[in-house]
Amino acid sequence: MPACAVVRTVYASEMPHEHELVHSAASDLGLAHPFFVEGLAMAFEGGARDAEPTDDEPQPGAEVEPAPRVLTALRERSTWLPGEYYFVAGAFTRYLIDRFGLRQHLEFYRRTWYADPYRALAREFRSVFGATLEDVVADFEAERADCRYSAWRFKLLECEAPEVTWDGERLARYFTLDCDDAAAIGEAGVHVRTVQSFEVAAAGRFRVELRGNPAVRATIGSCGGCERAMLARLRAGEVQELELAAGVISCAPRPTRASR
């Protein structure tokens, strides 16, 4: 596998590997239930997967398979979360954070244990959130179960990135991806990226163009919930017209191969 975390130590073939770094950072909270361990890492793993479509993003015209069920995953007695549940675990974790707040979610995370049976999870869930697990899962599956990874992944780093001010009509920005820049993230000679954000004061249709080295890519994403999905992936020389809703937008330029 490309990476894994053992308590506070991350073994990875490339850095930063945000998913495993989340596991390492969360290890002080205890060994939580596998569904929520992987759910937290998926919700906060950052831009590792933003350059290409992910496995849960349907191809145009393809039939969309229903997402795995949360309660089915929680009732499985396994010390490791099967891979087919990773995306729904992340989506449900993001939903809990959006609905109840991060502090409350981490308190629930801290109270769970990797071998907890469903009954114990349901009891702690009600104690922390003041609602039954079944009711909250039903709300999630009615509102967000079909929410794809690209719609909810912009969470921490991207949405707290330095804000670029503009007049609401035109924004032109030149980025230098330099490994000596403290804001650059990644591995020299492999992938380096930087993240900026900007606020759209009034919804509208905008022409978006990326210029520069042919190896450069950019991802533009919304910092809203699932109702505002990832907006675009652009290659150098590409022009797109986008409908931007009012709110905070994150932009992450990155080359496919980077060097000093």
XYZ file of C-alpha atoms in Angstrom:
260
model
C 0.000 0.000 0.000
C 1.237 3.578 -0.577
C 0.941 4.588 3.080
C -0.165 3.540 6.540
C -0.166 4.963 10.068
C 0.855 3.177 13.244
C -0.225 5.378 16.159
C 1.884 8.565 15.739
C 4.159 7.233 12.991
C 3.277 7.557 9.300
C 4.946 5.339 6.671
C 4.383 6.733 3.184
C 5.893 6.628 -0.276
C 5.227 10.361 -0.666
C 4.591 13.235 1.717
C 2.484 14.831 2.889
C 0.021 11.950 2.925
C -2.844 13.801 4.578
C -5.060 10.755 5.145
C -2.441 9.003 7.272
C -1.409 12.238 8.982
C -5.013 12.578 10.183
C -4.807 9.087 11.675
C -1.592 10.056 13.435
C -2.996 13.321 14.784
C -6.210 11.619 15.960
C -4.372 8.803 17.730
C -4.303 10.815 20.969
C -8.100 10.579 21.052
C -7.889 6.794 21.331
C -8.532 3.801 19.101
C -11.993 4.633 17.836
C -14.421 2.495 15.875
C -12.990 1.764 12.381
C -15.910 3.451 10.599
C -15.191 6.739 12.359
C -11.397 6.349 12.222
C -11.489 6.153 8.425
C -14.367 8.611 8.192
C -12.343 11.311 9.946
C -9.321 10.683 7.711
C -11.461 10.805 4.570
C -13.176 14.037 5.674
C -9.890 15.838 6.380
C -7.424 14.236 3.997
C -7.092 17.316 1.828
C -6.021 17.529 -1.800
C -4.324 14.185 -2.323
C -7.021 13.073 -4.760
C -8.212 16.308 -6.320
C -6.297 16.095 -9.623
C -8.349 13.236 -11.083
C -11.879 11.871 -10.581
C -12.202 9.499 -7.643
C -13.723 6.032 -7.649
C -17.073 7.251 -6.363
C -17.543 9.913 -9.051
C -19.860 8.587 -11.781
C -18.785 8.905 -15.387
C -21.089 10.977 -17.623
C -24.037 8.826 -18.697
C -23.109 5.971 -16.377
C -25.672 4.409 -14.087
C -25.074 5.509 -10.497
C -24.949 2.723 -7.954
C -26.527 3.383 -4.546
C -24.076 4.289 -1.802
C -23.343 1.653 0.868
C -25.556 1.933 3.935
C -24.166 3.431 7.132
C -25.977 1.082 9.519
C -24.805 -1.947 7.553
C -21.209 -0.833 7.986
C -21.658 -0.089 11.689
C -23.191 -3.489 12.369
C -20.294 -5.365 10.777
C -17.937 -6.775 13.411
C -14.585 -6.056 11.820
C -11.452 -4.474 13.278
C -10.717 -2.916 9.862
C -13.177 -1.019 7.719
C -13.729 -2.709 4.331
C -12.719 -0.472 1.445
C -16.232 -0.158 0.018
C -17.280 1.854 3.086
C -14.549 4.509 3.023
C -16.460 7.085 0.983
C -19.715 6.770 2.918
C -17.766 6.919 6.196
C -16.198 10.199 5.069
C -19.495 11.619 3.850
C -21.277 10.701 7.098
C -18.440 12.174 9.183
C -18.616 15.419 7.190
C -22.390 15.449 7.738
C -21.985 15.025 11.505
C -19.426 17.845 11.633
C -21.626 20.152 9.558
C -24.670 19.394 11.699
C -23.224 19.159 15.225
C -19.810 20.829 15.028
C -16.282 19.438 15.113
C -15.845 19.610 18.901
C -18.936 17.496 19.518
C -17.983 15.006 16.833
C -14.502 14.546 18.288
C -16.043 13.953 21.715
C -18.108 11.124 20.214
C -15.018 9.840 18.384
C -13.137 9.772 21.704
C -15.884 7.737 23.377
C -15.963 4.978 20.758
C -13.726 1.913 20.694
C -12.592 -0.163 17.706
C -14.429 -3.286 18.954
C -17.661 -1.548 20.002
C -20.814 -3.452 19.046
C -23.593 -1.491 17.417
C -25.532 -1.183 20.686
C -22.608 0.585 22.395
C -22.157 2.960 19.448
C -25.854 3.846 19.471
C -25.788 4.509 23.232
C -22.779 6.842 23.059
C -24.158 8.549 19.961
C -27.368 9.510 21.761
C -25.435 10.597 24.843
C -23.211 12.968 22.851
C -25.509 14.254 20.109
C -28.897 14.092 21.849
C -30.425 12.219 18.918
C -30.681 8.567 17.990
C -28.163 7.107 15.575
C -30.978 5.657 13.472
C -32.711 9.031 13.099
C -29.524 10.890 12.165
C -28.537 8.202 9.663
C -32.026 8.430 8.132
C -31.624 12.206 7.787
C -28.177 11.752 6.230
C -29.360 9.161 3.735
C -32.308 11.349 2.770
C -30.187 14.482 2.318
C -26.599 13.496 1.550
C -26.105 9.773 0.958
C -25.560 10.332 -2.761
C -23.075 13.138 -2.093
C -19.897 12.366 -4.018
C -16.396 12.813 -2.637
C -15.676 15.844 -4.786
C -18.612 17.659 -3.175
C -17.637 17.353 0.489
C -13.845 16.988 0.538
C -12.971 20.717 0.718
C -12.835 21.001 4.452
C -9.920 22.256 6.494
C -6.769 23.330 4.679
C -8.484 24.532 1.522
C -11.248 26.524 3.209
C -8.886 28.245 5.647
C -6.403 29.187 2.913
C -5.272 32.835 2.552
C -7.987 34.875 0.908
C -7.396 36.734 -2.340
C -9.304 40.029 -2.495
C -10.951 41.091 -5.751
C -13.637 43.415 -7.098
C -16.150 40.683 -7.865
C -15.816 41.160 -11.618
C -12.269 40.158 -12.556
C -9.545 38.282 -10.716
C -6.108 37.616 -12.209
C -3.440 36.024 -10.040
C 0.042 34.746 -10.826
C 1.259 31.883 -8.642
C 4.870 30.786 -8.279
C 5.192 27.227 -7.037
C 8.534 27.334 -5.256
C 9.635 24.615 -2.846
C 11.211 27.296 -0.617
C 7.788 28.887 -0.142
C 6.333 27.954 3.260
C 2.867 27.885 1.666
C 3.886 25.221 -0.863
C 2.804 21.704 0.040
C 4.153 18.469 -1.367
C 7.321 16.743 -2.472
C 9.991 18.437 -4.567
C 10.250 16.861 -8.004
C 6.908 15.074 -7.678
C 3.857 17.158 -6.692
C 3.817 20.631 -5.199
C 0.706 22.728 -4.724
C -0.471 25.923 -3.108
C -3.953 26.871 -1.971
C -5.805 30.183 -2.102
C -9.413 31.129 -1.432
C -11.689 33.918 -2.590
C -15.238 34.946 -1.836
C -17.931 35.360 -4.452
C -20.162 38.181 -3.211
C -22.872 37.723 -5.834
C -23.683 34.617 -7.853
C -22.903 34.778 -11.544
C -21.354 33.164 -14.583
C -17.586 33.537 -14.892
C -14.975 32.692 -17.500
C -12.094 30.805 -15.889
C -8.744 30.272 -17.608
C -5.514 28.639 -16.446
C -2.245 29.682 -18.096
C 1.295 28.492 -17.577
C 3.430 25.394 -17.921
C 1.519 22.521 -19.604
C 2.116 20.393 -16.504
C 0.102 22.725 -14.274
C -3.358 21.734 -13.037
C -5.832 23.592 -10.849
C -8.812 22.469 -8.827
C -11.575 24.918 -7.955
C -13.931 23.851 -5.208
C -16.729 25.181 -3.074
C -16.439 25.384 0.695
C -20.147 24.707 1.113
C -21.723 21.362 1.809
C -22.922 18.808 -0.678
C -25.286 21.256 -2.311
C -22.188 22.980 -3.704
C -20.012 20.367 -5.344
C -16.469 20.730 -6.644
C -16.643 23.177 -9.510
C -13.836 22.402 -11.934
C -10.530 20.761 -12.726
C -8.501 22.787 -15.199
C -5.400 22.066 -17.244
C -3.023 24.758 -18.459
C -4.443 26.409 -21.566
C -7.997 25.333 -20.749
C -10.940 27.743 -20.502
C -14.218 26.951 -18.749
C -17.367 28.922 -17.985
C -18.599 28.307 -14.455
C -21.717 29.247 -12.530
C -20.392 30.420 -9.162
C -22.771 30.690 -6.248
C -22.156 33.265 -3.544
C -19.750 32.058 -0.871
C -16.163 30.990 -0.319
C -14.288 29.243 -3.131
C -10.958 27.423 -2.840
C -8.415 27.212 -5.661
C -5.459 24.814 -5.589
C -2.952 25.154 -8.461
C -0.460 22.308 -8.771
C 1.873 20.894 -11.432
C 1.772 17.196 -12.240
C 5.581 17.220 -11.890
C 7.310 19.955 -9.943
C 10.892 21.133 -9.488
C 12.677 24.169 -8.165
